[in-house]
Amino acid sequence: MDLQYASMHHDDIDNSVILCHACDLAVRRRALPSGVRALCPRCHTALYDTPFCSINGMLALCLSAVALFLPANLFPVLELHFLGSVRTATVFQGAMAVMDLGYWVVGIAVLVAAVIGPGLLLLSIMSQILLVKMGLNPGWQRDLYKWLLRRHGLFSQITMLEIYVISFLVSAFQLSDFSDIYFGVGTFSFTMLFLVTLFLQREYNIEHMWSRLND
Amino acid sequence: MTDNVQTTGKEMGQCLCPVCRKTNPVNVTNCSRCGADNQARDYGSLQKSWALLITAAILLIPANVYPITTLVNQGKVTHDTIFSGIKHLVHSDMLPIAIIVFTASILVPWLKIIGLATYLTAISFSLPVSKRRLMAGFHIIEWIGRWSMLDLFVISLTVALVNMGQLLDAKPAPAATAFALVILLTQLAAKVLDTRLLWDRLDLENDKH
Ligand SMILES: [Zn+2]
Ligand SMILES: [Zn+2]
């Protein structure tokens, strides 16, 4: 009897009150107009926004991002013309060039932030969407789904496409001092990959994804 | 603030899962949804965060003192530190680029280390500082921290493009590794810290606004 009361009480708290992850304040959950974010009244940390997380919309964005991922990584992002010779560099070659010279911490950081991170993020969201479409049946589907959601924070934190895009411009301006710099197909694909991933991450709502496990 | 009564999850016997943000009763050991450890507060996080931050602060010295790139231009070798690289940009009339590089490689790392140190000191010694202001600072630190990676991306692209022997050649120099570690360690120091500790330990009278 006691136990039943406790669990009912807990469910009640679960639905109407959320705790701030930064300061632990209990905040009553209210309906929000779309595009508005609820902030903690005590510490102003973002608590939740309207869950706008359409699976088909995300699937479309995810497919475009996957399609852009290969050209973004295979084609040169910068081209340098110097005394008649042409040098090109892909994102991957940039990371390998510093690693070859013994700076493997720098090389790994670049590789993780610009290639591996985005790759894992897209692969993870794609798998999550497919698992939801398959019905999220108890067993391996739910287990894999949980495993991926638990790692989502890490994957999105190590993805730094926006910073890499700015670094094209900085490198181009710096090198234009002694040579001619051209942007290539890779530059375009990489910038598009960044934009599509940005929209995908705005559409994606981790709490909404977790709540799919509740029913 | 509209609500006068402020209840925390701890007082209600509830605790937020750090991984999936489900509310669990404090007496269970694992989150019922994702299985992560259920802890009302992570007291060890303060020590971990201090350790990472101090290591980062020490590495910031070689990162700024030693050269970060070596450039060979027609047989002439120049070593550039983070600061002298920015001075070059200013002298070659690339002020907007200089400002971007200055922000990413000097301003952001220093702000992060000083900011996190202030933050950790305030929690560890219960200093009378406005928590609201500290928390606002912490959000800024979390958000701008990753922009330091800009310098490493620029170095890797430059090194891959500019390798024509004695004529023109760019290579990374020792400060690059130190700088990469500063970025990694400060990101981790902010990440491991349980910010709920700040709101527990400092009392409300410092928060007049
Ligand atoms: Zn809060
Ligand atoms: Zn959980």
Short mmCIF file of C-alpha atoms and ligand atoms in Angstrom, two decimals:
data_model
loop_
_atom_site.label_atom_id
_atom_site.label_comp_id
_atom_site.label_asym_id
_atom_site.label_seq_id
_atom_site.Cartn_x
_atom_site.Cartn_y
_atom_site.Cartn_z
CA MET A 1 0.00 0.00 0.00
CA ASP A 2 2.77 2.33 1.04
CA LEU A 3 4.82 1.42 -1.98
CA GLN A 4 1.93 2.05 -4.33
CA TYR A 5 1.42 5.49 -2.86
CA ALA A 6 5.10 6.27 -3.28
CA SER A 7 5.13 5.31 -6.92
CA MET A 8 1.98 7.28 -7.65
CA HIS A 9 3.48 10.25 -5.96
CA HIS A 10 6.62 9.86 -8.00
CA ASP A 11 4.70 9.72 -11.28
CA ASP A 12 2.96 12.90 -10.31
CA ILE A 13 6.28 14.68 -9.74
CA ASP A 14 7.64 13.21 -12.94
CA ASN A 15 5.04 14.81 -15.15
CA SER A 16 4.55 18.25 -13.73
CA VAL A 17 7.86 19.18 -12.11
CA ILE A 18 11.33 19.07 -13.59
CA LEU A 19 14.62 19.62 -11.82
CA CYS A 20 17.20 22.09 -13.11
CA HIS A 21 20.35 20.16 -14.01
CA ALA A 22 22.58 23.09 -13.06
CA CYS A 23 21.17 24.08 -9.66
CA ASP A 24 18.60 21.37 -8.76
CA LEU A 25 15.67 23.77 -8.41
CA ALA A 26 12.26 22.15 -8.85
CA VAL A 27 10.40 23.94 -11.63
CA ARG A 28 6.80 23.39 -12.63
CA ARG A 29 6.57 22.41 -16.28
CA ARG A 30 4.33 24.61 -18.38
CA ALA A 31 3.26 24.48 -22.01
CA LEU A 32 5.39 26.70 -24.22
CA PRO A 33 4.71 28.47 -27.50
CA SER A 34 6.97 27.10 -30.25
CA GLY A 35 10.43 28.56 -30.53
CA VAL A 36 10.45 29.61 -26.88
CA ARG A 37 12.85 28.15 -24.37
CA ALA A 38 12.13 27.78 -20.66
CA LEU A 39 14.90 29.08 -18.42
CA CYS A 40 15.49 28.16 -14.79
CA PRO A 41 14.19 31.09 -12.67
CA ARG A 42 17.12 30.76 -10.28
CA CYS A 43 20.21 30.24 -12.45
CA HIS A 44 18.91 30.96 -15.99
CA THR A 45 20.03 27.63 -17.43
CA ALA A 46 17.97 26.44 -20.39
CA LEU A 47 15.60 23.78 -19.10
CA TYR A 48 13.49 22.67 -22.05
CA ASP A 49 11.97 23.96 -25.25
CA THR A 50 8.98 22.84 -27.23
CA PRO A 51 9.76 19.34 -28.39
CA PHE A 52 9.71 19.79 -32.12
CA CYS A 53 11.21 16.58 -33.26
CA SER A 54 9.66 15.20 -36.41
CA ILE A 55 11.20 11.85 -37.28
CA ASN A 56 10.68 12.24 -41.03
CA GLY A 57 12.09 15.76 -41.06
CA MET A 58 15.17 14.52 -39.24
CA LEU A 59 15.49 11.57 -41.60
CA ALA A 60 15.54 13.93 -44.61
CA LEU A 61 18.18 16.16 -43.04
CA CYS A 62 20.18 13.15 -41.92
CA LEU A 63 20.21 11.63 -45.43
CA SER A 64 21.38 14.93 -46.95
CA ALA A 65 24.13 15.19 -44.34
CA VAL A 66 25.30 11.63 -45.03
CA ALA A 67 25.33 12.37 -48.76
CA LEU A 68 27.48 15.47 -48.16
CA PHE A 69 29.81 13.75 -45.73
CA LEU A 70 31.86 11.89 -48.37
CA PRO A 71 32.55 14.79 -50.79
CA ALA A 72 33.24 17.06 -47.80
CA ASN A 73 35.99 14.70 -46.71
CA LEU A 74 37.30 13.43 -50.05
CA PHE A 75 37.61 16.69 -52.00
CA PRO A 76 40.16 19.41 -51.17
CA VAL A 77 38.86 22.19 -48.96
CA LEU A 78 41.68 24.56 -49.90
CA GLU A 79 43.87 24.93 -53.00
CA LEU A 80 47.15 26.83 -53.04
CA HIS A 81 48.81 28.06 -56.24
CA PHE A 82 52.46 28.94 -55.74
CA LEU A 83 54.97 29.64 -58.52
CA GLY A 84 53.07 27.50 -60.99
CA SER A 85 52.59 24.51 -58.71
CA VAL A 86 49.22 23.57 -57.21
CA ARG A 87 48.82 22.14 -53.70
CA THR A 88 45.54 20.86 -52.35
CA ALA A 89 44.52 19.72 -48.88
CA THR A 90 41.54 17.72 -47.66
CA VAL A 91 40.41 17.79 -44.02
CA PHE A 92 41.93 14.35 -43.51
CA GLN A 93 45.27 15.32 -45.11
CA GLY A 94 45.47 18.32 -42.79
CA ALA A 95 45.18 16.08 -39.76
CA MET A 96 47.66 13.54 -41.17
CA ALA A 97 50.20 16.24 -42.09
CA VAL A 98 50.62 17.36 -38.47
CA MET A 99 50.57 13.75 -37.25
CA ASP A 100 53.37 12.80 -39.66
CA LEU A 101 55.51 15.53 -38.12
CA GLY A 102 55.03 14.01 -34.65
CA TYR A 103 52.22 16.27 -33.43
CA TRP A 104 49.77 13.44 -32.95
CA VAL A 105 47.80 15.14 -30.14
CA VAL A 106 47.02 18.00 -32.54
CA GLY A 107 46.31 15.58 -35.40
CA ILE A 108 43.93 13.47 -33.35
CA ALA A 109 42.14 16.59 -32.04
CA VAL A 110 41.59 17.83 -35.61
CA LEU A 111 40.53 14.39 -36.85
CA VAL A 112 38.06 13.88 -33.99
CA ALA A 113 36.52 17.37 -34.17
CA ALA A 114 36.17 17.57 -37.97
CA VAL A 115 35.82 13.98 -39.25
CA ILE A 116 35.18 11.32 -36.58
CA GLY A 117 32.85 13.41 -34.37
CA PRO A 118 30.51 14.48 -37.17
CA GLY A 119 30.62 10.95 -38.64
CA LEU A 120 29.62 9.33 -35.34
CA LEU A 121 26.94 11.95 -34.70
CA LEU A 122 25.29 11.38 -38.09
CA LEU A 123 25.60 7.60 -37.83
CA SER A 124 24.09 7.67 -34.34
CA ILE A 125 21.11 9.90 -35.25
CA MET A 126 20.51 7.83 -38.39
CA SER A 127 20.46 4.59 -36.36
CA GLN A 128 18.16 6.16 -33.75
CA ILE A 129 15.70 7.20 -36.47
CA LEU A 130 15.77 3.73 -38.03
CA LEU A 131 15.26 2.08 -34.63
CA VAL A 132 12.24 4.32 -33.95
CA LYS A 133 10.87 3.45 -37.40
CA MET A 134 11.35 -0.26 -36.63
CA GLY A 135 9.13 0.14 -33.59
CA LEU A 136 11.70 0.17 -30.78
CA ASN A 137 10.85 -3.39 -29.73
CA PRO A 138 12.06 -4.70 -26.36
CA GLY A 139 15.38 -6.49 -26.67
CA TRP A 140 18.35 -5.40 -28.77
CA GLN A 141 16.49 -2.51 -30.41
CA ARG A 142 15.77 -0.78 -27.12
CA ASP A 143 19.22 -1.61 -25.76
CA LEU A 144 21.02 -0.18 -28.79
CA TYR A 145 18.73 2.89 -28.74
CA LYS A 146 19.58 3.57 -25.08
CA TRP A 147 23.29 3.02 -25.75
CA LEU A 148 23.21 5.59 -28.55
CA LEU A 149 21.19 8.16 -26.57
CA ARG A 150 23.59 7.90 -23.63
CA ARG A 151 26.44 8.86 -25.97
CA HIS A 152 24.64 11.63 -27.82
CA GLY A 153 26.02 14.37 -25.54
CA LEU A 154 29.58 13.26 -26.21
CA PHE A 155 29.09 12.95 -29.99
CA SER A 156 27.59 16.41 -30.34
CA GLN A 157 30.22 17.95 -28.10
CA ILE A 158 33.15 16.63 -30.15
CA THR A 159 31.55 17.76 -33.43
CA MET A 160 33.05 21.15 -34.36
CA LEU A 161 32.06 21.72 -37.99
CA GLU A 162 31.24 25.40 -37.46
CA ILE A 163 34.73 26.14 -36.20
CA TYR A 164 36.32 24.28 -39.10
CA VAL A 165 34.32 26.37 -41.59
CA ILE A 166 35.64 29.59 -40.02
CA SER A 167 39.15 28.14 -40.14
CA PHE A 168 38.95 27.89 -44.00
CA LEU A 169 38.53 31.63 -44.13
CA VAL A 170 41.26 32.37 -41.59
CA SER A 171 43.75 30.05 -43.38
CA ALA A 172 42.84 31.49 -46.78
CA PHE A 173 43.44 35.06 -45.60
CA GLN A 174 46.68 34.18 -43.83
CA LEU A 175 48.12 32.33 -46.83
CA SER A 176 46.96 34.93 -49.34
CA ASP A 177 49.96 36.90 -48.09
CA PHE A 178 52.36 34.84 -50.23
CA SER A 179 50.25 32.80 -52.61
CA ASP A 180 46.90 32.48 -54.40
CA ILE A 181 44.25 30.51 -52.53
CA TYR A 182 41.20 28.90 -54.11
CA PHE A 183 38.19 27.18 -52.60
CA GLY A 184 37.14 23.85 -54.10
CA VAL A 185 34.22 21.41 -54.27
CA GLY A 186 35.25 20.18 -50.83
CA THR A 187 34.84 23.66 -49.35
CA PHE A 188 31.31 23.88 -50.69
CA SER A 189 30.40 20.35 -49.53
CA PHE A 190 31.90 20.93 -46.10
CA THR A 191 30.03 24.21 -45.61
CA MET A 192 26.78 22.54 -46.73
CA LEU A 193 27.49 19.63 -44.36
CA PHE A 194 27.86 22.15 -41.55
CA LEU A 195 24.56 23.88 -42.40
CA VAL A 196 22.57 20.64 -42.75
CA THR A 197 24.03 19.27 -39.49
CA LEU A 198 23.18 22.57 -37.77
CA PHE A 199 19.52 22.25 -38.80
CA LEU A 200 19.52 18.56 -37.87
CA GLN A 201 20.78 19.38 -34.37
CA ARG A 202 18.13 22.07 -33.97
CA GLU A 203 15.42 19.60 -34.95
CA TYR A 204 16.80 16.88 -32.72
CA ASN A 205 15.55 16.92 -29.13
CA ILE A 206 17.28 14.51 -26.77
CA GLU A 207 14.51 14.56 -24.14
CA HIS A 208 11.94 13.82 -26.79
CA MET A 209 14.09 10.89 -27.97
CA TRP A 210 14.38 9.56 -24.39
CA SER A 211 10.64 9.91 -23.83
CA ARG A 212 10.01 7.47 -26.70
CA LEU A 213 11.19 4.74 -24.32
CA ASN A 214 8.49 5.53 -21.75
CA ASP A 215 5.46 4.12 -23.54
CA MET B 1 11.18 35.56 -9.75
CA THR B 2 7.52 34.81 -9.23
CA ASP B 3 7.70 31.84 -6.88
CA ASN B 4 8.70 32.78 -3.37
CA VAL B 5 9.08 29.21 -2.18
CA GLN B 6 12.07 27.53 -3.79
CA THR B 7 12.27 23.80 -3.43
CA THR B 8 15.17 21.78 -4.72
CA GLY B 9 15.02 18.22 -5.91
CA LYS B 10 17.20 17.20 -2.97
CA GLU B 11 14.63 18.51 -0.47
CA MET B 12 11.89 16.59 -2.26
CA GLY B 13 13.92 13.40 -2.23
CA GLN B 14 14.23 13.53 -6.01
CA CYS B 15 17.31 13.58 -8.13
CA LEU B 16 17.87 14.35 -11.80
CA CYS B 17 19.68 11.78 -13.92
CA PRO B 18 22.79 13.47 -15.36
CA VAL B 19 22.61 11.41 -18.56
CA CYS B 20 18.96 11.26 -19.66
CA ARG B 21 17.48 13.92 -17.33
CA LYS B 22 14.82 11.69 -15.85
CA THR B 23 13.82 12.43 -12.27
CA ASN B 24 14.52 9.49 -9.96
CA PRO B 25 13.96 9.07 -6.20
CA VAL B 26 17.29 9.65 -4.38
CA ASN B 27 17.31 6.22 -2.73
CA VAL B 28 17.66 4.19 -5.95
CA THR B 29 21.20 3.45 -7.12
CA ASN B 30 20.62 3.51 -10.88
CA CYS B 31 18.41 5.56 -13.19
CA SER B 32 15.27 3.60 -14.08
CA ARG B 33 15.41 4.70 -17.72
CA CYS B 34 19.05 4.69 -18.80
CA GLY B 35 20.80 2.81 -15.98
CA ALA B 36 23.32 5.57 -15.16
CA ASP B 37 24.49 5.99 -11.54
CA ASN B 38 21.95 7.97 -9.54
CA GLN B 39 23.67 10.54 -7.33
CA ALA B 40 22.09 13.52 -5.59
CA ARG B 41 25.39 15.43 -5.78
CA ASP B 42 28.81 14.54 -7.17
CA TYR B 43 31.08 15.85 -4.40
CA GLY B 44 34.20 14.33 -6.01
CA SER B 45 33.64 16.46 -9.09
CA LEU B 46 35.13 19.50 -7.36
CA GLN B 47 38.52 17.81 -6.85
CA LYS B 48 38.53 16.37 -10.38
CA SER B 49 37.72 19.75 -11.84
CA TRP B 50 40.49 21.47 -9.79
CA ALA B 51 43.05 18.85 -10.89
CA LEU B 52 42.19 19.27 -14.57
CA LEU B 53 42.14 23.05 -14.32
CA ILE B 54 45.52 23.30 -12.57
CA THR B 55 47.12 21.04 -15.19
CA ALA B 56 45.60 23.21 -17.93
CA ALA B 57 46.88 26.40 -16.27
CA ILE B 58 50.41 24.97 -16.12
CA LEU B 59 50.28 23.93 -19.79
CA LEU B 60 49.08 27.41 -20.76
CA ILE B 61 52.61 28.71 -20.02
CA PRO B 62 54.49 26.59 -22.61
CA ALA B 63 51.56 27.10 -25.00
CA ASN B 64 52.19 30.85 -24.95
CA VAL B 65 55.97 30.97 -24.48
CA TYR B 66 57.12 28.40 -27.05
CA PRO B 67 56.63 28.83 -30.80
CA ILE B 68 53.45 27.28 -32.21
CA THR B 69 54.54 27.31 -35.89
CA THR B 70 57.83 27.33 -37.80
CA LEU B 71 57.88 28.96 -41.22
CA VAL B 72 60.64 28.64 -43.84
CA ASN B 73 60.33 31.33 -46.51
CA GLN B 74 63.13 31.28 -49.15
CA GLY B 75 65.63 29.81 -46.75
CA LYS B 76 64.76 32.18 -43.92
CA VAL B 77 63.40 30.39 -40.80
CA THR B 78 60.93 32.18 -38.49
CA HIS B 79 59.41 30.79 -35.31
CA ASP B 80 56.04 32.20 -34.34
CA THR B 81 54.46 32.10 -30.92
CA ILE B 82 50.69 32.55 -30.62
CA PHE B 83 51.24 36.21 -29.83
CA SER B 84 53.82 37.02 -32.53
CA GLY B 85 51.59 35.32 -35.11
CA ILE B 86 48.80 37.70 -34.21
CA LYS B 87 51.20 40.68 -34.37
CA HIS B 88 52.11 39.61 -37.94
CA LEU B 89 48.44 39.61 -38.89
CA VAL B 90 47.99 43.12 -37.48
CA HIS B 91 51.05 44.37 -39.40
CA SER B 92 49.88 42.84 -42.68
CA ASP B 93 46.58 44.73 -42.41
CA MET B 94 44.43 41.73 -41.61
CA LEU B 95 42.82 43.19 -38.54
CA PRO B 96 39.52 41.24 -38.67
CA ILE B 97 41.47 37.94 -38.97
CA ALA B 98 43.79 39.08 -36.19
CA ILE B 99 40.80 39.70 -33.94
CA ILE B 100 39.33 36.26 -34.68
CA VAL B 101 42.65 34.52 -33.98
CA PHE B 102 43.26 36.63 -30.86
CA THR B 103 39.83 35.72 -29.49
CA ALA B 104 40.19 32.00 -30.23
CA SER B 105 43.77 31.46 -29.09
CA ILE B 106 44.40 34.01 -26.33
CA LEU B 107 41.18 35.51 -24.99
CA VAL B 108 39.13 32.29 -24.83
CA PRO B 109 41.74 30.06 -23.07
CA TRP B 110 42.64 32.76 -20.51
CA LEU B 111 39.00 33.65 -19.85
CA LYS B 112 38.21 29.98 -19.42
CA ILE B 113 40.99 29.29 -16.95
CA ILE B 114 40.44 32.47 -14.89
CA GLY B 115 36.68 31.99 -15.02
CA LEU B 116 36.76 28.35 -13.96
CA ALA B 117 39.28 29.13 -11.21
CA THR B 118 36.99 31.87 -9.84
CA TYR B 119 34.10 29.49 -10.03
CA LEU B 120 35.85 26.63 -8.24
CA THR B 121 37.29 28.97 -5.58
CA ALA B 122 33.83 30.36 -4.89
CA ILE B 123 32.45 26.85 -4.32
CA SER B 124 35.44 25.49 -2.40
CA PHE B 125 35.74 28.43 0.00
CA SER B 126 32.09 29.61 -0.06
CA LEU B 127 33.06 33.11 -1.17
CA PRO B 128 30.43 35.85 -1.05
CA VAL B 129 30.00 36.21 -4.81
CA SER B 130 26.71 36.46 -6.66
CA LYS B 131 25.82 32.96 -7.77
CA ARG B 132 23.70 34.31 -10.56
CA ARG B 133 26.66 36.17 -12.01
CA LEU B 134 28.93 33.13 -11.60
CA MET B 135 26.43 30.91 -13.37
CA ALA B 136 26.09 33.39 -16.25
CA GLY B 137 29.88 33.37 -16.55
CA PHE B 138 29.90 29.58 -16.52
CA HIS B 139 27.43 29.41 -19.40
CA ILE B 140 29.60 31.77 -21.44
CA ILE B 141 32.70 29.68 -20.66
CA GLU B 142 30.97 26.46 -21.72
CA TRP B 143 29.83 28.01 -24.96
CA ILE B 144 33.01 29.75 -26.13
CA GLY B 145 35.47 27.07 -24.97
CA ARG B 146 35.41 25.03 -28.16
CA TRP B 147 36.35 28.01 -30.35
CA SER B 148 40.00 27.62 -29.33
CA MET B 149 40.13 24.67 -31.74
CA LEU B 150 40.22 27.23 -34.56
CA ASP B 151 43.99 27.67 -34.24
CA LEU B 152 44.65 23.93 -34.51
CA PHE B 153 42.49 23.67 -37.64
CA VAL B 154 44.34 26.57 -39.24
CA ILE B 155 47.72 25.01 -38.38
CA SER B 156 46.76 21.62 -39.83
CA LEU B 157 45.50 23.14 -43.11
CA THR B 158 48.53 25.41 -43.43
CA VAL B 159 50.97 22.54 -42.80
CA ALA B 160 49.23 20.33 -45.38
CA LEU B 161 49.27 23.09 -48.04
CA VAL B 162 52.60 24.74 -47.47
CA ASN B 163 55.35 22.14 -47.87
CA MET B 164 57.70 23.14 -50.67
CA GLY B 165 61.08 22.58 -49.02
CA GLN B 166 63.39 25.58 -48.60
CA LEU B 167 61.18 27.77 -50.77
CA LEU B 168 58.15 27.78 -48.50
CA ASP B 169 57.47 25.37 -45.67
CA ALA B 170 55.23 25.49 -42.59
CA LYS B 171 55.52 23.12 -39.64
CA PRO B 172 53.89 22.96 -36.21
CA ALA B 173 56.13 23.71 -33.20
CA PRO B 174 56.03 22.42 -29.57
CA ALA B 175 53.43 24.92 -28.29
CA ALA B 176 50.85 23.27 -30.59
CA THR B 177 50.69 20.13 -28.43
CA ALA B 178 50.55 22.16 -25.20
CA PHE B 179 47.76 24.30 -26.67
CA ALA B 180 45.78 21.23 -27.76
CA LEU B 181 46.03 19.81 -24.23
CA VAL B 182 44.89 23.14 -22.70
CA ILE B 183 41.73 22.98 -24.83
CA LEU B 184 41.08 19.34 -23.91
CA LEU B 185 41.68 19.79 -20.17
CA THR B 186 39.62 22.98 -19.78
CA GLN B 187 36.71 21.39 -21.66
CA LEU B 188 36.88 18.39 -19.31
CA ALA B 189 37.20 20.59 -16.19
CA ALA B 190 33.94 22.37 -17.07
CA LYS B 191 32.28 19.11 -18.06
CA VAL B 192 32.98 17.09 -14.88
CA LEU B 193 31.88 19.81 -12.45
CA ASP B 194 28.53 19.29 -10.76
CA THR B 195 27.20 22.88 -10.77
CA ARG B 196 24.46 22.03 -8.27
CA LEU B 197 27.17 22.22 -5.59
CA LEU B 198 27.44 25.99 -6.09
CA TRP B 199 23.78 26.52 -5.31
CA ASP B 200 23.94 24.29 -2.23
CA ARG B 201 26.96 25.81 -0.62
CA LEU B 202 26.51 29.53 -1.03
CA ASP B 203 23.69 31.05 0.95
CA LEU B 204 20.97 33.20 -0.48
CA GLU B 205 21.97 36.52 1.07
CA ASN B 206 24.67 37.05 -1.57
CA ASP B 207 22.03 37.12 -4.24
CA LYS B 208 20.41 40.49 -3.96
CA HIS B 209 19.46 41.77 -7.34
ZN ZN C 1 18.72 26.25 -12.21
ZN ZN C 2 18.97 8.29 -16.73
#
